GROMACS .gro file of C-alpha atoms in nm:
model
  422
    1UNK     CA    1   2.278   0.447   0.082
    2UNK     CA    2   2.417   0.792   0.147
    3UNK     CA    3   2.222   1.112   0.188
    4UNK     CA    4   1.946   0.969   0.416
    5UNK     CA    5   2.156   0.698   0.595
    6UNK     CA    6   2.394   0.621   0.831
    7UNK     CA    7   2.639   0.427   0.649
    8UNK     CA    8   2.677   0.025   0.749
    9UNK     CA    9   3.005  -0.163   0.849
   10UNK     CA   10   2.874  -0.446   0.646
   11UNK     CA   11   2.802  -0.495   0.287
   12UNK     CA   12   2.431  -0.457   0.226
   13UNK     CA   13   2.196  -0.610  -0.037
   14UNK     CA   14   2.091  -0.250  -0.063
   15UNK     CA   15   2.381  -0.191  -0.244
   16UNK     CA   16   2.474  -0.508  -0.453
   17UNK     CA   17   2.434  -0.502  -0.794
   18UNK     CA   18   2.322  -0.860  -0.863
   19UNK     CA   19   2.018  -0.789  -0.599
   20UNK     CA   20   1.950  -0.533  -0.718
   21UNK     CA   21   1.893  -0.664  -1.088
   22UNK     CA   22   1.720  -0.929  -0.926
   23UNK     CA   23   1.485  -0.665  -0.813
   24UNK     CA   24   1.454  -0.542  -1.119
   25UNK     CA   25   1.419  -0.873  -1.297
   26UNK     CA   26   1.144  -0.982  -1.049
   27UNK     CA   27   0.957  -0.652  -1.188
   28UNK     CA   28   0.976  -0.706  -1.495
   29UNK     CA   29   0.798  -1.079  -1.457
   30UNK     CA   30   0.529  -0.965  -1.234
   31UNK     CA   31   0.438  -0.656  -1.475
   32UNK     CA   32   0.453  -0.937  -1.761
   33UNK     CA   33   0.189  -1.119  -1.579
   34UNK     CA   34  -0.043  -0.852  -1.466
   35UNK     CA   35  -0.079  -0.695  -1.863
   36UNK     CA   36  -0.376  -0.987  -1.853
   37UNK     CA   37  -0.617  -0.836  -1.633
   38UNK     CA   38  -0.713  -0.554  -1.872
   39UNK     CA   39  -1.051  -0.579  -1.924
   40UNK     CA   40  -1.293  -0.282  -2.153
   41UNK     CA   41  -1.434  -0.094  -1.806
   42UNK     CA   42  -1.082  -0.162  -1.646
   43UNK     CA   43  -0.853  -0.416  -1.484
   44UNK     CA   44  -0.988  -0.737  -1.373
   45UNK     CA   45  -0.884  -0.964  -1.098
   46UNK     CA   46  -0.684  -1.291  -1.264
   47UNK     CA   47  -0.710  -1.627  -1.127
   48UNK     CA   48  -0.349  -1.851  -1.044
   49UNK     CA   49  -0.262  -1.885  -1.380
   50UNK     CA   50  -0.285  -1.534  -1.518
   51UNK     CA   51  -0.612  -1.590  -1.638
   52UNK     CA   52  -0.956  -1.324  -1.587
   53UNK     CA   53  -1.243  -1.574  -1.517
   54UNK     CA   54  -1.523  -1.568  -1.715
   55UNK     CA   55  -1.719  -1.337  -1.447
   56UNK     CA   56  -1.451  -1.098  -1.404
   57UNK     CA   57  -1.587  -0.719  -1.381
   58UNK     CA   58  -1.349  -0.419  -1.338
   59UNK     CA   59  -1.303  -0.360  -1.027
   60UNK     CA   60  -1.210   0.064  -0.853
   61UNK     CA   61  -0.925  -0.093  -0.655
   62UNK     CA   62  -0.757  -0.306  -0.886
   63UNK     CA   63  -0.816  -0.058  -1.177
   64UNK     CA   64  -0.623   0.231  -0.963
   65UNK     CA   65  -0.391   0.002  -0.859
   66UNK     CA   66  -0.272  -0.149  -1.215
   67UNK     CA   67  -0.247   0.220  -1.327
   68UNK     CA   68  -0.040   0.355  -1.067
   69UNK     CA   69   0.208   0.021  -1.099
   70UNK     CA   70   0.197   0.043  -1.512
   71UNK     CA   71   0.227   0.422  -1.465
   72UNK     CA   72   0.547   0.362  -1.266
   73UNK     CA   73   0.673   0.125  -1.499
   74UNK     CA   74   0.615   0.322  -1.824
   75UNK     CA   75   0.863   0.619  -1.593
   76UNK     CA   76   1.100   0.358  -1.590
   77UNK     CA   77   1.093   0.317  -1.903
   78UNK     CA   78   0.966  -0.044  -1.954
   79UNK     CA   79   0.765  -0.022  -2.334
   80UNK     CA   80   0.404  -0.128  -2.338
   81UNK     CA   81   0.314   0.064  -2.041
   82UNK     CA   82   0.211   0.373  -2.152
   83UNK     CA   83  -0.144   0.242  -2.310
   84UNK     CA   84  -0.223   0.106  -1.975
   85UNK     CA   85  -0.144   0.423  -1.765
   86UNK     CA   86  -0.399   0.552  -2.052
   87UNK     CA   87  -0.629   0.277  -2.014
   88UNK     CA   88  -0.660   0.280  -1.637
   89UNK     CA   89  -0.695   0.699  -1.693
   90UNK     CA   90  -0.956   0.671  -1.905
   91UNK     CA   91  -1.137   0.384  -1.679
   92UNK     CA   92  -1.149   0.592  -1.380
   93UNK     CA   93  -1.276   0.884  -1.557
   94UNK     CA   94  -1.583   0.662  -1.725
   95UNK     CA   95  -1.722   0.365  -1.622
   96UNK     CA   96  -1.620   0.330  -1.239
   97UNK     CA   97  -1.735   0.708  -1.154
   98UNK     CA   98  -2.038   0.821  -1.048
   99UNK     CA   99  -2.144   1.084  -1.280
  100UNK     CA  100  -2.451   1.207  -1.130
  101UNK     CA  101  -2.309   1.239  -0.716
  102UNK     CA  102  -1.896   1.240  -0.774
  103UNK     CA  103  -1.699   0.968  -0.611
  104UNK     CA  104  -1.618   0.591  -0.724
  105UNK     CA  105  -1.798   0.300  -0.705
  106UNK     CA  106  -1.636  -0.018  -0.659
  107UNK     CA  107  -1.736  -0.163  -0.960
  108UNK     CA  108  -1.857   0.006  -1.286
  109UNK     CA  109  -2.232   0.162  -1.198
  110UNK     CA  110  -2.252  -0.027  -0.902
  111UNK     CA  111  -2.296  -0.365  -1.082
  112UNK     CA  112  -2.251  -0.539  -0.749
  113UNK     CA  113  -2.499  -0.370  -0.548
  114UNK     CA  114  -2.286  -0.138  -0.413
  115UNK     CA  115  -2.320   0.187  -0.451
  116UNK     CA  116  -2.145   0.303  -0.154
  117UNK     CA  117  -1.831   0.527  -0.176
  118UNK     CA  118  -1.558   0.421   0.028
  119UNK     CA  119  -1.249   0.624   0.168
  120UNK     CA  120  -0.988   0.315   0.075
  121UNK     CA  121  -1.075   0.335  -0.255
  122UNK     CA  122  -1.061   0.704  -0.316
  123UNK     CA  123  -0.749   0.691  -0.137
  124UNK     CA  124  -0.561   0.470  -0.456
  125UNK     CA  125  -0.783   0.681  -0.706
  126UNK     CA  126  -0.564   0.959  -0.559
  127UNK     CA  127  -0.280   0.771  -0.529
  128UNK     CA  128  -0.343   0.669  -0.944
  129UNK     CA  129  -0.428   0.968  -1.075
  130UNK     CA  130  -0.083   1.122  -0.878
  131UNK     CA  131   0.105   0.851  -1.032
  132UNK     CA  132  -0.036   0.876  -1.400
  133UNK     CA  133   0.001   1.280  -1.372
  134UNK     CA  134   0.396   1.201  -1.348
  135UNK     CA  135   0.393   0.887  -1.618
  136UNK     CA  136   0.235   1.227  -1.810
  137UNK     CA  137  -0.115   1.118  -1.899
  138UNK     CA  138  -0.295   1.401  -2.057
  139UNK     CA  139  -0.579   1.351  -1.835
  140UNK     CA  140  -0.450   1.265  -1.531
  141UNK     CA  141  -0.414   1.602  -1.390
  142UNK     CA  142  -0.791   1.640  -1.417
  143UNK     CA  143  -0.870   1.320  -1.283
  144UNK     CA  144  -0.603   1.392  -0.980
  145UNK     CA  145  -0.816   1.742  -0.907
  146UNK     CA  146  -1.154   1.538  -0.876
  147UNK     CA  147  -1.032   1.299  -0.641
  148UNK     CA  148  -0.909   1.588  -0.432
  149UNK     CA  149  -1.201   1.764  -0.453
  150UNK     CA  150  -1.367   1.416  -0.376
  151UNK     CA  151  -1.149   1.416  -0.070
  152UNK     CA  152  -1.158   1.779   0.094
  153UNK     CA  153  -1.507   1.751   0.037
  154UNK     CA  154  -1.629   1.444   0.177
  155UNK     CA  155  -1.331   1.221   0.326
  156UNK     CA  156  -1.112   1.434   0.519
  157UNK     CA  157  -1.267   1.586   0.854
  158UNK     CA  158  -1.045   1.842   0.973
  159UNK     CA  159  -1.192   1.830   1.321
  160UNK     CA  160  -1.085   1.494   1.335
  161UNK     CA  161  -0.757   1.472   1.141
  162UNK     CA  162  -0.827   1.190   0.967
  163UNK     CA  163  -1.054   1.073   0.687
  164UNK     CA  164  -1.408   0.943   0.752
  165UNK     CA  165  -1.470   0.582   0.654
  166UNK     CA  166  -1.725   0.586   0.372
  167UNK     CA  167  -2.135   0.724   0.252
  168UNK     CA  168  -2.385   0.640   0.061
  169UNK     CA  169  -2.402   0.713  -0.286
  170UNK     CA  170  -2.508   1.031  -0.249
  171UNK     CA  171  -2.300   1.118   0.017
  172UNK     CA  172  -2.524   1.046   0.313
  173UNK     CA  173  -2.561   0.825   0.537
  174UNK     CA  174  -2.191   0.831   0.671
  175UNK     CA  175  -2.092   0.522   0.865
  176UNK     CA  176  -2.046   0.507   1.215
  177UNK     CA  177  -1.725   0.357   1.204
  178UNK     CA  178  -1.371   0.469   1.192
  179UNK     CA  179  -1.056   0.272   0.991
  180UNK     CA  180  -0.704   0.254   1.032
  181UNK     CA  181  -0.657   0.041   0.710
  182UNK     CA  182  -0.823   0.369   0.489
  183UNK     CA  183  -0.630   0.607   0.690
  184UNK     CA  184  -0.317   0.414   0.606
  185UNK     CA  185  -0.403   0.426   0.285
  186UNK     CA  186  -0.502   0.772   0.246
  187UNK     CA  187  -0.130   0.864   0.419
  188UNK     CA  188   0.036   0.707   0.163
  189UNK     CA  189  -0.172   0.921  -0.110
  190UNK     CA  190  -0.134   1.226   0.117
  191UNK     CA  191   0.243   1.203   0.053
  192UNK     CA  192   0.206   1.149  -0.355
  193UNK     CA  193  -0.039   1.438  -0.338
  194UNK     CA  194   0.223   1.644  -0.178
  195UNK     CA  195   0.491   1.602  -0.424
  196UNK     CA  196   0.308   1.600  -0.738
  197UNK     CA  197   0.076   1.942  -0.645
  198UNK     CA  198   0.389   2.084  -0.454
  199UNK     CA  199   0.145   2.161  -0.141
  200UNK     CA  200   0.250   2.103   0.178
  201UNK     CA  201  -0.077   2.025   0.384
  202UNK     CA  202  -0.102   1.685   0.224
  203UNK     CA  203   0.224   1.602   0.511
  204UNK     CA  204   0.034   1.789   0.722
  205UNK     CA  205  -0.287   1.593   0.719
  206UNK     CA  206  -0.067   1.322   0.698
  207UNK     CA  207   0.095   1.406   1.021
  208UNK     CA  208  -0.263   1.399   1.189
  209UNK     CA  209  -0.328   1.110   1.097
  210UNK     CA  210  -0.012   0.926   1.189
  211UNK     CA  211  -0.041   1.117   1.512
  212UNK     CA  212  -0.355   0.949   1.588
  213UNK     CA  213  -0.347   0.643   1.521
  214UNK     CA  214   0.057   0.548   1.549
  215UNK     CA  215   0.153   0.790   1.810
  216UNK     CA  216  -0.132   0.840   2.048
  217UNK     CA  217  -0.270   0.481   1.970
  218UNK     CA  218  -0.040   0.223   1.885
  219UNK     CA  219   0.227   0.319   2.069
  220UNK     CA  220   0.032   0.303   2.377
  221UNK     CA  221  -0.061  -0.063   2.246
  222UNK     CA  222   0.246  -0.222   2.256
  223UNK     CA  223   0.313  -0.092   1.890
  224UNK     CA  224   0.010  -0.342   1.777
  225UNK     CA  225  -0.169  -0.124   1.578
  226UNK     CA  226  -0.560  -0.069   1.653
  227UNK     CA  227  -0.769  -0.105   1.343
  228UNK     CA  228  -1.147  -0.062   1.411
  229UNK     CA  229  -1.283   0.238   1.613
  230UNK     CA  230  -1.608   0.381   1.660
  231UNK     CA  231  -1.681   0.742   1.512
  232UNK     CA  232  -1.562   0.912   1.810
  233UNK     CA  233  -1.258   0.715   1.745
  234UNK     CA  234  -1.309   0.442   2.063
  235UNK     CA  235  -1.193   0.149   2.010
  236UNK     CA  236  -1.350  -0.165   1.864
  237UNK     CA  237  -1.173  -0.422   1.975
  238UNK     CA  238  -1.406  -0.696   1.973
  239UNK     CA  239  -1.480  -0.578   1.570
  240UNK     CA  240  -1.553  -0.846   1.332
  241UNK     CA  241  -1.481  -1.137   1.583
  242UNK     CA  242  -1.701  -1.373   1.440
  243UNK     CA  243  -1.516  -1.252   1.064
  244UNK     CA  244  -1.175  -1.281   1.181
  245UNK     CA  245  -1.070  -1.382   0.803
  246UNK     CA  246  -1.190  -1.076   0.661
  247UNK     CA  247  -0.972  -0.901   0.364
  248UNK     CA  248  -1.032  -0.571   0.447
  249UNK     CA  249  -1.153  -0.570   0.861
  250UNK     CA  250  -1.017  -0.848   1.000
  251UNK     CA  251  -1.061  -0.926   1.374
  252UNK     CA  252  -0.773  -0.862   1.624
  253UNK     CA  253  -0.433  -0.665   1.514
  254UNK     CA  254  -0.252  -0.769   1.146
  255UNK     CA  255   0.115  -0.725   1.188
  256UNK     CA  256   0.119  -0.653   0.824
  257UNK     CA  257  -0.014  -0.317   0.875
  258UNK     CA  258   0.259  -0.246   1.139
  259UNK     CA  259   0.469  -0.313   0.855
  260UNK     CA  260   0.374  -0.082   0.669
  261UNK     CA  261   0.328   0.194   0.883
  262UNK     CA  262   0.679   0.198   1.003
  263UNK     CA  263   0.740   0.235   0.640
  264UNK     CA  264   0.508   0.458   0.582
  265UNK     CA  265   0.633   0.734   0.882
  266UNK     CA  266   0.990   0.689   0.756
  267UNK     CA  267   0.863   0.777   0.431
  268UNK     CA  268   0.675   1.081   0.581
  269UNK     CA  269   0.978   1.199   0.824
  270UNK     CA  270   1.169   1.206   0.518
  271UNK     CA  271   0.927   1.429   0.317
  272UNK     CA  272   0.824   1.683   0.563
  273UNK     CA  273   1.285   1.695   0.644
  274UNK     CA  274   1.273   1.761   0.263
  275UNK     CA  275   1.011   2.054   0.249
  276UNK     CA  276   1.156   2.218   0.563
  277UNK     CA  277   0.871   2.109   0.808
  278UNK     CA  278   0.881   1.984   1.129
  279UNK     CA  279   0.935   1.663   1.121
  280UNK     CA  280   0.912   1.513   1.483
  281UNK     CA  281   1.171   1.299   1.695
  282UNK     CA  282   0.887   1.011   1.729
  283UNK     CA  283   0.808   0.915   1.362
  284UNK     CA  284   1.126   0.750   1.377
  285UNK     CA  285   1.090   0.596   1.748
  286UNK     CA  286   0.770   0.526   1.665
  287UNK     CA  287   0.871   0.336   1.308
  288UNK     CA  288   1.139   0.132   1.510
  289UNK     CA  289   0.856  -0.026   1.760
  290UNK     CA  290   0.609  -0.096   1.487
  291UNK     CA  291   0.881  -0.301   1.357
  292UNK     CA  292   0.969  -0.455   1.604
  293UNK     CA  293   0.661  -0.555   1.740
  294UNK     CA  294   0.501  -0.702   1.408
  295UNK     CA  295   0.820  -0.946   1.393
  296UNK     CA  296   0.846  -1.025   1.779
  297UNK     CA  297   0.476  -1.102   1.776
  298UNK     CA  298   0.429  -1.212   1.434
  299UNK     CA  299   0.697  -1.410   1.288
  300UNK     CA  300   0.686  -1.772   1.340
  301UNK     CA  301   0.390  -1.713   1.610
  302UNK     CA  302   0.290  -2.070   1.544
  303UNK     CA  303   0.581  -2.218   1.540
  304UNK     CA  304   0.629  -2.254   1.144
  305UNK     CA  305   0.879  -1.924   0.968
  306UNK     CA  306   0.625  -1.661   0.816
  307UNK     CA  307   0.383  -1.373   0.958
  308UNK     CA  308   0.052  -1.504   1.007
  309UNK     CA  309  -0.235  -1.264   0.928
  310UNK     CA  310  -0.376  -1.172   1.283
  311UNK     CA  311  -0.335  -1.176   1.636
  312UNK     CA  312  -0.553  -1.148   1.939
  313UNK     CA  313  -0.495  -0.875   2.190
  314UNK     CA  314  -0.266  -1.171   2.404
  315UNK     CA  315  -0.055  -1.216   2.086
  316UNK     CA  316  -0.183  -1.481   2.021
  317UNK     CA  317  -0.238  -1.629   1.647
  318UNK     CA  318  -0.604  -1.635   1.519
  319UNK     CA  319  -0.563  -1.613   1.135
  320UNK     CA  320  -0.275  -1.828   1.042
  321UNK     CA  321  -0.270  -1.811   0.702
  322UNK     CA  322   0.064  -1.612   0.540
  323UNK     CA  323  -0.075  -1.323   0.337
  324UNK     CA  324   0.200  -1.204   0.036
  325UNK     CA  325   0.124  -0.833   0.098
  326UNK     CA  326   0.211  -0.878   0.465
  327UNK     CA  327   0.569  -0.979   0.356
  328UNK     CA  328   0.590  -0.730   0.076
  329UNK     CA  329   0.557  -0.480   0.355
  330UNK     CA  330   0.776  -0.683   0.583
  331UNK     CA  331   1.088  -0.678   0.345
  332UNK     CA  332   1.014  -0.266   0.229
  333UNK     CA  333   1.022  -0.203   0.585
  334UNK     CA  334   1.290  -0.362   0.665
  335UNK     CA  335   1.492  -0.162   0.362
  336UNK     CA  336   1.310   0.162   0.451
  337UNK     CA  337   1.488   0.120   0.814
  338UNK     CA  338   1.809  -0.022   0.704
  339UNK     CA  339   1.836   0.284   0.466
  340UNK     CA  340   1.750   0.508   0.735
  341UNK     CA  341   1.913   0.403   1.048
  342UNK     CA  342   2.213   0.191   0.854
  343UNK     CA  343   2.189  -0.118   1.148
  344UNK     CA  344   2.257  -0.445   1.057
  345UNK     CA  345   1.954  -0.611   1.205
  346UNK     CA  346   1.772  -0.467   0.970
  347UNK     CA  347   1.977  -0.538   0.693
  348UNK     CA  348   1.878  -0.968   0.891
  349UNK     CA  349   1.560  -0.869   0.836
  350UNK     CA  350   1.548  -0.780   0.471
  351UNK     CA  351   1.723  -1.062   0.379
  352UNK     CA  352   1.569  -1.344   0.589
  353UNK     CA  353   1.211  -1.159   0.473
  354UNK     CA  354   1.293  -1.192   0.065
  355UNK     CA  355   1.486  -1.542   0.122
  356UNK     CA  356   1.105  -1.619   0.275
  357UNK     CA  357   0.952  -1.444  -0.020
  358UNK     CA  358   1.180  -1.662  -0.262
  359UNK     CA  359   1.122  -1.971  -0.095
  360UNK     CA  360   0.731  -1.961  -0.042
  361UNK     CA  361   0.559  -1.684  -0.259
  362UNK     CA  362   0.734  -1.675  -0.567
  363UNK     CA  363   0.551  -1.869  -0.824
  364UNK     CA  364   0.867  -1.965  -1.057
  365UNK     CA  365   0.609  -2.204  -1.231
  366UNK     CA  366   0.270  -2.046  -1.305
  367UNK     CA  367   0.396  -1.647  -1.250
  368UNK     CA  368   0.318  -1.373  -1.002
  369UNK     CA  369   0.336  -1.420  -0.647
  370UNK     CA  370   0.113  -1.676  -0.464
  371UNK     CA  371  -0.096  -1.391  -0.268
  372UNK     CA  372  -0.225  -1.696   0.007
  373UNK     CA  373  -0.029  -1.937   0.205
  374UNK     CA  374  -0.151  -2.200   0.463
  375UNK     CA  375  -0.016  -2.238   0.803
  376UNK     CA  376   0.180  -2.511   0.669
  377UNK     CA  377   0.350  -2.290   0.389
  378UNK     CA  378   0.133  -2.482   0.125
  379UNK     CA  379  -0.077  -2.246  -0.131
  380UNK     CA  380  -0.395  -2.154  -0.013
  381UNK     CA  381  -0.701  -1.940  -0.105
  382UNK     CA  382  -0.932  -1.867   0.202
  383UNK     CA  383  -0.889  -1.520   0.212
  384UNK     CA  384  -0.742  -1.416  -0.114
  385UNK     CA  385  -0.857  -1.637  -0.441
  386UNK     CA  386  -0.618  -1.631  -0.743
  387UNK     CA  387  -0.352  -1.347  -0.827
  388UNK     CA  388  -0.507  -1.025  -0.865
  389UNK     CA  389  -0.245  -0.794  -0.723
  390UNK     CA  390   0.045  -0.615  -0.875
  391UNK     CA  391   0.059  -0.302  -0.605
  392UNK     CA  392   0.241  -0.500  -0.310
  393UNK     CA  393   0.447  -0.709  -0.482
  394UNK     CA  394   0.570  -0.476  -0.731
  395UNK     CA  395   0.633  -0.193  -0.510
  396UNK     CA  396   0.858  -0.439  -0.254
  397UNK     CA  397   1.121  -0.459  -0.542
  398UNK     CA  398   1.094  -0.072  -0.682
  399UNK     CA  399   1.135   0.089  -0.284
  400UNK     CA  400   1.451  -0.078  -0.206
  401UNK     CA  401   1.634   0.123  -0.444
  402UNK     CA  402   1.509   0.415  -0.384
  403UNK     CA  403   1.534   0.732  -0.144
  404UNK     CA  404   1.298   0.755   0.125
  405UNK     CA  405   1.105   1.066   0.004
  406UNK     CA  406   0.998   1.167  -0.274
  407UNK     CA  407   0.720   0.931  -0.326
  408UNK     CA  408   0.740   0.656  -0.561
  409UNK     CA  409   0.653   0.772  -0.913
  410UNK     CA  410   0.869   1.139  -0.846
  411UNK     CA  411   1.174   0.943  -0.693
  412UNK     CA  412   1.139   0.717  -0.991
  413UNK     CA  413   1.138   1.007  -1.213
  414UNK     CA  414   1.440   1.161  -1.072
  415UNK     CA  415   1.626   0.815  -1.035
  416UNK     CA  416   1.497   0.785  -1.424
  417UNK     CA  417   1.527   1.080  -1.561
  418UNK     CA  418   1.756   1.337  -1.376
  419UNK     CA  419   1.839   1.573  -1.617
  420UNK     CA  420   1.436   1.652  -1.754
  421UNK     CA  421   1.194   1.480  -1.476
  422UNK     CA  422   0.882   1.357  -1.630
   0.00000   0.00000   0.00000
């Protein structure tokens, strides 16, 4: 833990060998399982056995997601990788882009009906194309420049600091709403972007948006983080009421996301110490209260051990389901401030979050990670059908090991590869 830690008076899992070949171990099984969702236009979403369904269509965010986790595998060095980084590549180039107006849909030509272009997903094109650039695909670089020309051009406002939520097809008809969950999303690309082109206003823009939506919003909000606004960024907090369940909008505030922005501001304090930027004293205030608050309020809020998926503005449980990607983000920000800080609660944390994780989630029988518990504990599927995502899972066991900044696929390929980089 040294270099970007204070060091502990206690011996961490951090730095114990046997966790941390469980770690690895655990990566290796859910990569294993996820090779199955390849499908000709891209990756597929598979079903609780490791199965694609008979209906299953590629899909922008899975695709971009299996390619940036099989991009940072193949860095690692794990064989059978490589052709996926490639296939994923060559997926986002073809099928899932609009040819004619630039952008992605989120499925190949807009089979769904869809033809709208949405920030979230051209935030993990980014994020892909970033990741598959250091995996060295041939064409990732040029796939990396479209998606930021995708983004200066339409996505990011500069007046606003942030990045607008999503258009038509051809780029009109914004919507008149405004997203944490994108913007989240788009400052985790924003800090890829910034190692792999070497430009520095990627943790700038990053900054903004933290600044606006952690700093000036959150942490005026009890730390619960605000996730719908209106376009002149008021808040919404009545959104989606009578949808409380929904995947990506849900009503209320999802402790998950506080999660992950803590993480996500110690990652970007890190980066902006690293390129000799400011990097202010709040990201890490403000990464300590969004912790805090997501367990205080979240953990066990019914009564049973686990973060249920959303609270009202009272704290009090409305979605009770267990999400896995809530305590992915749980146990990598609990590492992410253990590493940083070097305190032993958070060292309680990370344990008593991957104890849950091994208890509850881990499917030791039919593979993966159950992605859906009840309030009960039992395997569920009301919000989230089957087992269609690597990107959570698989980054909770890479990010523990790991420095705080770079980003993933360049700290890999330093951890990796020290002597030539990749």
């Amino acid at each position: 833990m040294a270099g970007d830690s204070v060091e502990s008076p206690f011996g961490s899992w951090l730095d114990a060998p046997a966790h941390q070949t469980w770690l690895i171990m655990e990566g290796q099984r859910l990569l294993s399982f996820a090779k199955a969702s390849r499908l000709a236009e891209g990756f597929g979403n598979l079903d609780g056995r490791g199965r694609l369904p008979a209906q299953a269509v590629a899909e922008t965010m899975n695709t971009a997601r299996m390619t940036h986790g099989f991009a940072m595998a193949h860095i690692q060095g794990i064989p059978g990788c490589r052709e996926l980084v490639d296939h994923g590549v060559a997926a986002l180039w073809g099928p899932l882009r609009d040819a004619t107006f630039g952008g992605w849909y989120a499925v190949a030509e807009h089979r769904d009906g869809n033809s709208a272009k949405a920030a979230y997903l051209h935030a993990f094109v980014a994020l892909a194309a970033s990741s598959a650039a250091v995996a060295g695909n041939p064409e990732a670089p040029g796939l990396l420049a479209e998606a930021i020309r995708v983004l200066d051009t339409h996505f990011w406002s500069e007046e606003e600091g942030t990045l607008r939520e999503s258009f038509a097809r051809d780029w009109g008809n914004e919507e008149s709403y405004r997203g944490a969950n994108s913007n989240m999303h788009g400052t985790e690309a924003f800090l890829a972007l910034a190692d792999v082109t070497g430009d520095s206003r990627w943790l700038d823009r990053a900054l903004r948006i933290v600044e606006r939506l952690i700093h000036q919003r959150a942490a005026t909000n009890d730390f619960m983080v605000i996730e719908h606004f209106d376009r002149q960024w008021q808040p919404l907090p009545d959104y989606n009421q009578d949808n409380p369940a929904d995947g990506f909008r849900p009503y209320g505030t999802t402790p998950g996301h506080g999660f992950e922005w803590s993480r996500l501001l110690l990652h970007l304090e890190a980066a902006r110490r690293a390129a000799g930027l400011l990097a202010p004293d709040w990201l890490l205030e403000d990464a300590r209260g969004l912790f805090a608050s997501a367990w205080r309020h979240g953990w066990a809020a019914d009564g049973a051990p686990g973060v249920v998926y959303t609270l009202d503005w009272d704290h009090r449980p409305v979605v009770r389901e267990r999400l896995h990607w809530v305590h992915c983000e749980a146990s990598a920000a609990a590492a992410a401030l253990l590493r940083r800080t070097g305190e032993a609660q958070y060292e309680t944390w990370y344990r008593r979050f991957w104890d849950f994780n091994e208890l509850y989630f881990i499917d030791r029988l039919h593979g993966s990670w159950h992605h859906e518990l009840d309030e009960h504990n039992r395997p569920s599927a009301r919000i989230w059908a089957g087992k269609p995502d690597l990107y959570h899972a698989y980054q909770a066991v890479l990010l523990p090991c790991l420095p705080l900044a770079p980003s993933l696929a360049s700290a890999l390929a330093q951890a990796c590869w020290p002597k030539r980089g990749l």
